[in-house]
Coordinates of C-alpha atoms and ligand atoms in Angstrom, one line a residue:
X1 CA 29.7 -33.3 -33.3
X2 CA 30.5 -35.6 -36.2
X3 CA 27.0 -35.3 -37.6
X4 CA 26.2 -32.3 -39.7
X5 CA 24.1 -31.5 -42.8
X6 CA 26.9 -32.5 -45.1
X7 CA 27.4 -35.9 -43.6
X8 CA 23.9 -37.3 -43.9
X9 CA 22.5 -39.2 -46.9
X10 CA 20.6 -36.7 -49.1
X11 CA 18.3 -39.4 -50.5
X12 CA 14.7 -38.9 -49.2
X13 CA 13.7 -42.2 -47.6
X14 CA 10.2 -43.8 -47.8
X15 CA 10.8 -46.1 -44.8
X16 CA 12.8 -45.8 -41.6
X17 CA 14.3 -47.9 -38.8
X18 CA 12.2 -47.5 -35.7
X19 CA 11.4 -48.9 -32.3
X20 CA 7.6 -49.6 -31.9
X21 CA 5.1 -51.4 -29.7
X22 CA 1.9 -53.1 -30.8
X23 CA 0.6 -53.9 -27.3
X24 CA 0.9 -52.1 -24.0
X25 CA 3.2 -53.3 -21.2
X26 CA 6.6 -53.0 -19.8
X27 CA 9.0 -51.5 -22.4
X28 CA 11.4 -54.4 -22.0
X29 CA 8.5 -56.8 -22.9
X30 CA 6.8 -54.9 -25.7
X31 CA 9.3 -52.8 -27.6
X32 CA 10.4 -54.2 -30.9
X33 CA 12.7 -53.0 -33.7
X34 CA 11.4 -52.5 -37.3
X35 CA 14.0 -51.9 -40.0
X36 CA 11.3 -50.8 -42.4
X37 CA 8.6 -48.6 -40.9
X38 CA 6.8 -46.6 -43.6
X39 CA 7.1 -42.8 -43.4
X40 CA 4.0 -40.7 -43.8
X41 CA 3.4 -38.1 -46.5
X42 CA 4.5 -34.7 -45.4
X43 CA 1.7 -32.2 -44.7
X44 CA 2.2 -28.6 -45.7
X45 CA 3.3 -27.4 -42.3
X46 CA 5.6 -30.4 -41.6
X47 CA 9.3 -31.2 -42.0
X48 CA 11.0 -34.5 -42.3
X49 CA 13.9 -34.8 -39.8
X50 CA 16.9 -37.1 -39.9
X51 CA 17.0 -37.9 -36.2
X52 CA 20.4 -37.4 -34.6
X53 CA 19.6 -37.6 -30.8
X54 CA 16.5 -38.3 -28.7
X55 CA 15.9 -37.7 -25.0
X56 CA 13.6 -39.9 -23.1
X57 CA 10.9 -38.7 -20.7
X58 CA 8.7 -40.6 -18.2
X59 CA 5.7 -39.9 -20.5
X60 CA 7.4 -42.4 -23.0
X61 CA 7.2 -45.3 -20.6
X62 CA 3.9 -44.3 -19.1
X63 CA 2.4 -44.2 -22.7
X64 CA 3.9 -47.6 -23.4
X65 CA 2.5 -49.0 -20.1
X66 CA -1.0 -47.9 -21.5
X67 CA -1.6 -45.1 -18.9
X68 CA -3.2 -42.9 -21.7
X69 CA -4.8 -45.6 -23.7
X70 CA -8.3 -43.9 -23.5
X71 CA -7.0 -40.9 -25.4
X72 CA -4.0 -42.3 -27.2
X73 CA -3.4 -43.1 -30.9
X74 CA -4.1 -46.6 -32.2
X75 CA -1.3 -49.2 -32.0
X76 CA 1.2 -49.9 -33.2
X77 CA 3.1 -46.8 -32.1
X78 CA 6.7 -45.5 -32.4
X79 CA 7.3 -43.8 -29.1
X80 CA 9.4 -40.7 -28.4
X81 CA 8.6 -37.0 -28.0
X82 CA 12.0 -35.1 -28.0
X83 CA 14.3 -34.8 -31.0
X84 CA 17.3 -33.1 -32.2
X85 CA 18.2 -33.6 -35.9
X86 CA 18.6 -32.2 -39.4
X87 CA 15.8 -31.2 -41.7
X88 CA 15.9 -33.3 -44.9
X89 CA 12.6 -32.2 -46.5
X90 CA 10.0 -29.4 -46.0
X91 CA 6.3 -29.2 -46.7
X92 CA 5.0 -26.6 -49.1
X93 CA 3.9 -24.2 -46.4
X94 CA 7.0 -24.3 -44.2
X95 CA 8.6 -20.9 -43.8
X96 CA 10.9 -21.1 -40.8
X97 CA 13.1 -24.0 -41.9
X98 CA 15.0 -25.2 -44.9
X99 CA 16.7 -28.5 -45.8
X100 CA 20.0 -28.8 -43.8
X101 CA 18.8 -26.8 -40.8
X102 CA 19.6 -28.2 -37.4
X103 CA 16.4 -28.3 -35.3
X104 CA 15.1 -29.6 -32.0
X105 CA 11.7 -29.8 -30.3
X106 CA 9.0 -32.0 -28.8
X107 CA 7.0 -33.2 -31.7
X108 CA 3.7 -33.7 -29.9
X109 CA 1.8 -30.4 -29.5
X110 CA -0.3 -31.6 -26.6
X111 CA 1.2 -33.6 -23.7
X112 CA -1.4 -36.4 -23.6
X113 CA -3.8 -36.2 -26.6
X114 CA -3.5 -36.3 -30.4
X115 CA -0.1 -38.1 -29.9
X116 CA 1.7 -39.0 -33.0
X117 CA 1.9 -42.6 -34.2
X118 CA 5.4 -42.0 -35.6
X119 CA 7.4 -40.7 -32.6
X120 CA 11.1 -39.8 -32.5
X121 CA 12.7 -43.2 -31.6
X122 CA 13.2 -43.6 -35.3
X123 CA 15.9 -42.8 -37.8
X124 CA 13.6 -40.2 -39.4
X125 CA 10.6 -38.4 -38.0
X126 CA 8.0 -35.8 -38.9
X127 CA 7.0 -32.6 -37.0
X128 CA 5.1 -29.4 -37.6
X129 CA 7.3 -26.4 -37.9
X130 CA 5.6 -24.7 -34.9
X131 CA 6.9 -27.4 -32.6
X132 CA 10.5 -26.8 -33.6
X133 CA 13.2 -24.3 -33.2
X134 CA 16.7 -23.9 -34.6
X135 CA 19.3 -25.7 -32.5
X136 CA 21.5 -23.2 -30.6
X137 CA 24.9 -23.6 -32.3
X138 CA 26.8 -23.9 -29.0
X139 CA 24.8 -27.0 -28.1
X140 CA 25.5 -30.5 -29.3
X141 CA 22.7 -32.6 -30.7
X142 CA 22.8 -34.6 -27.5
X143 CA 22.5 -31.6 -25.4
X144 CA 19.7 -30.0 -27.5
X145 CA 17.7 -33.3 -27.5
X146 CA 17.7 -33.1 -23.7
X147 CA 15.9 -29.8 -23.6
X148 CA 12.4 -29.6 -25.2
X149 CA 9.8 -31.5 -23.2
X150 CA 11.4 -31.1 -19.7
X151 CA 12.4 -27.5 -20.1
X152 CA 9.2 -26.4 -21.8
X153 CA 7.3 -28.1 -18.9
X154 CA 9.4 -26.1 -16.4
X155 CA 8.7 -22.9 -18.3
X156 CA 5.0 -23.5 -18.7
X157 CA 4.6 -24.2 -15.0
X158 CA 6.2 -20.8 -14.1
X159 CA 3.8 -19.2 -16.6
X160 CA 0.7 -20.9 -15.1
X161 CA 1.9 -19.8 -11.6
X162 CA 2.7 -16.3 -12.8
X163 CA 6.0 -16.6 -11.0
X164 CA 7.9 -13.4 -10.9
X165 CA 11.3 -11.9 -9.9
X166 CA 12.0 -11.8 -6.2
X167 CA 9.7 -14.7 -5.3
X168 CA 11.0 -17.8 -3.6
X169 CA 10.6 -21.4 -4.8
X170 CA 11.0 -25.0 -3.6
X171 CA 11.4 -27.6 -6.4
X172 CA 10.4 -31.1 -5.5
X173 CA 12.5 -33.6 -7.5
X174 CA 15.3 -31.1 -8.3
X175 CA 17.7 -33.7 -9.8
X176 CA 15.3 -35.0 -12.4
X177 CA 14.7 -33.9 -16.0
X178 CA 12.0 -31.2 -15.2
X179 CA 13.4 -30.3 -11.8
X180 CA 16.9 -29.5 -13.0
X181 CA 15.5 -27.2 -15.7
X182 CA 13.0 -25.6 -13.2
X183 CA 15.9 -24.7 -10.9
X184 CA 17.9 -23.1 -13.6
X185 CA 14.9 -21.2 -15.1
X186 CA 14.0 -20.0 -11.6
X187 CA 17.5 -18.6 -11.1
X188 CA 18.4 -17.2 -14.5
X189 CA 15.1 -16.4 -16.2
X190 CA 12.9 -15.5 -13.2
X191 CA 15.5 -14.2 -10.8
X192 CA 14.0 -16.0 -7.8
X193 CA 15.0 -14.6 -4.5
X194 CA 15.6 -18.0 -2.9
X195 CA 15.7 -21.5 -4.4
X196 CA 15.3 -24.7 -2.4
X197 CA 15.0 -28.2 -3.9
X198 CA 14.8 -31.8 -2.7
X199 CA 16.9 -34.8 -3.8
X200 CA 18.6 -37.8 -2.2
X201 CA 22.0 -37.4 -0.4
X202 CA 24.3 -38.0 -3.4
X203 CA 22.6 -35.4 -5.6
X204 CA 22.7 -32.4 -3.2
X205 CA 26.1 -31.2 -4.6
X206 CA 24.6 -31.1 -8.2
X207 CA 21.7 -29.1 -6.8
X208 CA 24.1 -26.5 -5.4
X209 CA 26.0 -26.4 -8.8
X210 CA 22.9 -25.5 -10.8
X211 CA 21.8 -22.7 -8.4
X212 CA 20.0 -24.1 -5.4
X213 CA 20.5 -22.1 -2.2
X214 CA 19.0 -24.7 0.1
X215 CA 19.3 -28.3 -1.0
X216 CA 17.1 -30.5 1.1
X217 CA 18.0 -34.2 1.6
X218 CA 14.6 -35.9 1.5
X219 CA 16.1 -39.1 3.0
X220 CA 16.7 -37.0 6.2
X221 CA 14.1 -34.3 6.3
X222 CA 10.4 -33.8 5.5
X223 CA 10.5 -30.5 3.5
X224 CA 7.1 -29.6 4.9
X225 CA 8.3 -29.7 8.5
X226 CA 11.1 -27.2 7.9
X227 CA 10.4 -23.6 9.0
X228 CA 11.0 -21.9 5.6
X229 CA 7.9 -21.3 3.5
X230 CA 7.8 -20.4 -0.2
X231 CA 5.9 -18.4 -2.8
X232 CA 5.8 -21.4 -5.1
X233 CA 6.4 -25.1 -4.7
X234 CA 7.1 -26.8 -8.1
X235 CA 6.1 -30.4 -7.6
X236 CA 7.8 -32.8 -10.1
X237 CA 7.4 -35.8 -7.8
X238 CA 3.7 -36.1 -6.9
X239 CA 3.7 -34.8 -3.3
X240 CA 1.1 -32.0 -3.7
X241 CA -0.7 -32.8 -0.4
X242 CA 2.6 -32.2 1.5
X243 CA 3.5 -29.2 -0.7
X244 CA 0.5 -27.3 0.6
X245 CA 2.3 -27.2 4.0
X246 CA 5.4 -25.6 2.5
X247 CA 3.8 -22.5 0.9
X248 CA 3.3 -19.1 2.3
X249 CA -0.3 -18.0 3.0
X250 CA -0.8 -16.7 -0.5
X251 CA 1.6 -19.2 -2.1
X252 CA 0.9 -21.6 -5.0
X253 CA 1.8 -25.2 -5.9
X254 CA 2.4 -26.2 -9.5
X255 CA 2.1 -29.9 -10.0
X256 CA 2.8 -31.9 -13.1
X257 CA 2.1 -35.4 -11.6
X258 CA -1.5 -36.5 -11.2
X259 CA -3.8 -36.5 -9.4
X260 CA -4.8 -32.8 -9.8
X261 CA -5.6 -31.0 -6.6
X262 CA -7.8 -27.9 -6.1
X263 CA -6.3 -24.4 -5.9
X264 CA -3.9 -23.1 -4.8
X265 CA -2.5 -26.1 -6.7
X266 CA -2.3 -25.8 -10.5
X267 CA -2.0 -29.0 -12.5
X268 CA -1.4 -28.9 -16.3
X269 CA -0.2 -31.2 -19.1
X270 CA 2.3 -29.4 -21.2
X271 CA 2.0 -28.0 -24.7
X272 CA 5.0 -28.1 -27.0
X273 CA 5.8 -24.8 -28.7
X274 CA 8.9 -23.9 -30.6
X275 CA 8.3 -20.4 -29.4
X276 CA 9.2 -21.5 -25.8
X277 CA 12.6 -22.7 -27.1
X278 CA 13.1 -19.5 -29.0
X279 CA 12.3 -17.5 -25.8
X280 CA 14.9 -19.5 -23.9
X281 CA 17.6 -19.4 -26.6
X282 CA 19.6 -16.5 -25.1
X283 CA 19.9 -18.5 -21.8
X284 CA 21.2 -21.6 -23.7
X285 CA 23.5 -19.5 -25.8
X286 CA 25.0 -17.6 -22.8
X287 CA 25.5 -21.0 -21.0
X288 CA 23.4 -19.8 -18.0
X289 CA 20.9 -22.7 -18.5
X290 CA 22.8 -25.9 -19.2
X291 CA 21.5 -29.4 -20.1
X292 CA 22.2 -31.8 -17.2
X293 CA 22.9 -35.2 -18.6
X294 CA 22.8 -38.4 -16.7
X295 CA 26.3 -40.1 -16.3
X296 CA 25.0 -43.1 -18.3
X297 CA 24.2 -40.8 -21.2
X298 CA 24.2 -41.1 -24.2
X299 CA 23.2 -44.7 -24.9
X300 CA 23.1 -45.9 -28.5
X301 CA 19.8 -46.5 -30.4
X302 CA 20.4 -50.3 -30.0
X303 CA 20.2 -49.9 -26.2
X304 CA 16.8 -48.1 -26.0
X305 CA 15.3 -50.8 -23.8
X306 CA 18.2 -50.5 -21.3
X307 CA 17.8 -46.7 -21.4
X308 CA 14.1 -46.6 -20.9
X309 CA 14.2 -49.3 -18.2
X310 CA 16.7 -47.1 -16.3
X311 CA 14.5 -44.0 -16.6
X312 CA 11.6 -46.1 -15.2
X313 CA 13.6 -46.5 -11.9
X314 CA 13.0 -42.7 -11.3
X315 CA 16.7 -42.5 -10.3
X316 CA 18.1 -40.8 -13.4
X317 CA 20.0 -37.5 -12.9
X318 CA 19.0 -34.9 -15.4
X319 CA 18.2 -36.3 -18.8
X320 CA 18.8 -39.7 -20.5
X321 CA 19.6 -39.3 -24.2
X322 CA 19.8 -41.9 -27.0
X323 CA 22.6 -41.3 -29.5
X324 CA 23.7 -42.2 -32.1
X325 CA 20.5 -43.1 -33.8
Ligands
NDP1 P1 12.8 -38.1 -14.0 O1 12.7 -39.5 -14.2 O2 13.9 -37.3 -14.7 O3 13.0 -37.8 -12.4 C1 14.0 -38.6 -11.8 C2 14.4 -37.8 -10.6 O4 13.4 -37.8 -9.6 C3 15.6 -38.5 -9.9 O5 16.8 -37.6 -10.0 C4 15.2 -38.6 -8.4 O6 16.2 -38.1 -7.5 C5 14.0 -37.7 -8.3 N1 13.1 -38.2 -7.3 C6 12.4 -39.4 -7.3 N2 11.7 -39.4 -6.1 C7 12.0 -38.3 -5.4 C8 11.5 -37.8 -4.2 N3 10.7 -38.5 -3.4 N4 11.9 -36.6 -3.8 C9 12.8 -35.8 -4.6 N5 13.2 -36.3 -5.7 C10 12.8 -37.5 -6.2 O7 11.4 -37.4 -14.3 P2 11.0 -36.0 -14.9 O8 11.6 -34.9 -14.1 O9 11.2 -36.0 -16.3 O10 9.4 -36.0 -14.6 C11 8.9 -35.9 -13.3 C12 7.5 -36.3 -13.3 O11 6.7 -35.3 -14.0 C13 7.1 -37.6 -14.0 O12 6.1 -38.2 -13.3 C14 6.6 -37.2 -15.3 O13 5.7 -38.1 -16.0 C15 5.9 -35.9 -15.0 N6 5.8 -34.9 -16.1 C16 4.6 -34.4 -16.3 C17 4.4 -33.4 -17.3 C18 3.1 -32.7 -17.5 O14 2.9 -32.1 -18.6 N7 2.2 -32.8 -16.6 C19 5.5 -33.1 -18.2 C20 6.8 -33.7 -17.8 C21 6.9 -34.6 -16.8 P3 16.7 -39.1 -6.4 O15 17.4 -40.3 -7.0 O16 17.5 -38.2 -5.5 O17 15.4 -39.6 -5.7

């Protein structure tokens, strides 16, 4: 990558370029660019990051639509959860990072509440050290930015389900941001005995490449009508009622798309933890778990509206990343 600690301006800024919205609506209608957004004072446990790359997540456009307005921060808001960048300043209590470190993470500790007003779609952003990890040196900033929210969600789902080696899994939405990481974690971290996943016809080959034994073309088959049943269905689409029919007698369904269903379904909203990224570091460094980037990626900061509108179609493959910022 061209960007490294020596190539960024060492002056600590007081303002930043940022995308923001001051009313809810479609991103294309409400997102505006501010060349001069004020940066907050750093708290003791926070770092200031020069943002290099950002990946987008459905929660970004759902938040802009106003889906969480009952629990969300006051407007105006700079959206964005995921970041990869370089630390340019550290708070007094920060122990894990120093100026010049290459870091990545999801800057919001909780998935839906206490969301930050200053997100990551900004030239500079602020995050608590516990949400961040050192960027694996074999990954580019673009690749690293694609990991945090989606991959931590995949991991947290497996933890909630107490998924273990030798169990079988069906991932609904295998070609998406969360699904493509769930498949790879099932294979390499959890040593699943069998991995099935759903996608449309053109994405079945990708599913095979990332470790799926049984790709299911949802345009031709209803997964719940097939004879094979699974220990776990990981639902990244919102098909929990159908997923119940695809589990073994004592199987579970993890779902990340509302509405929440009763057990054996488990619904959760993710928590961002740098420790999740540290736990997965060996799998990124070995190349076993790989970022899957959409073919349109990366798109520059100036094309955020095009990028987020594309993600809104729910047709992206893997992750959509904004770079350069
Ligand atoms: P993406 O936008 O990355 O998902 C896009 C993918 O979904 C496409 O590749 C598409 O494949 C696939 N897809 C769409 N419809 C279907 C279908 N009927 N069957 C199979 N695949 C389908 O989203 P993410 O993976 O990032 O997120 C998935 C969902 O999970 C979102 O609703 C998101 O808000 C939610 N989420 C919830 C979290 C939580 O904490 N509860 C955390 C993270 C995400 P194709 O083109 O082949 O249809």
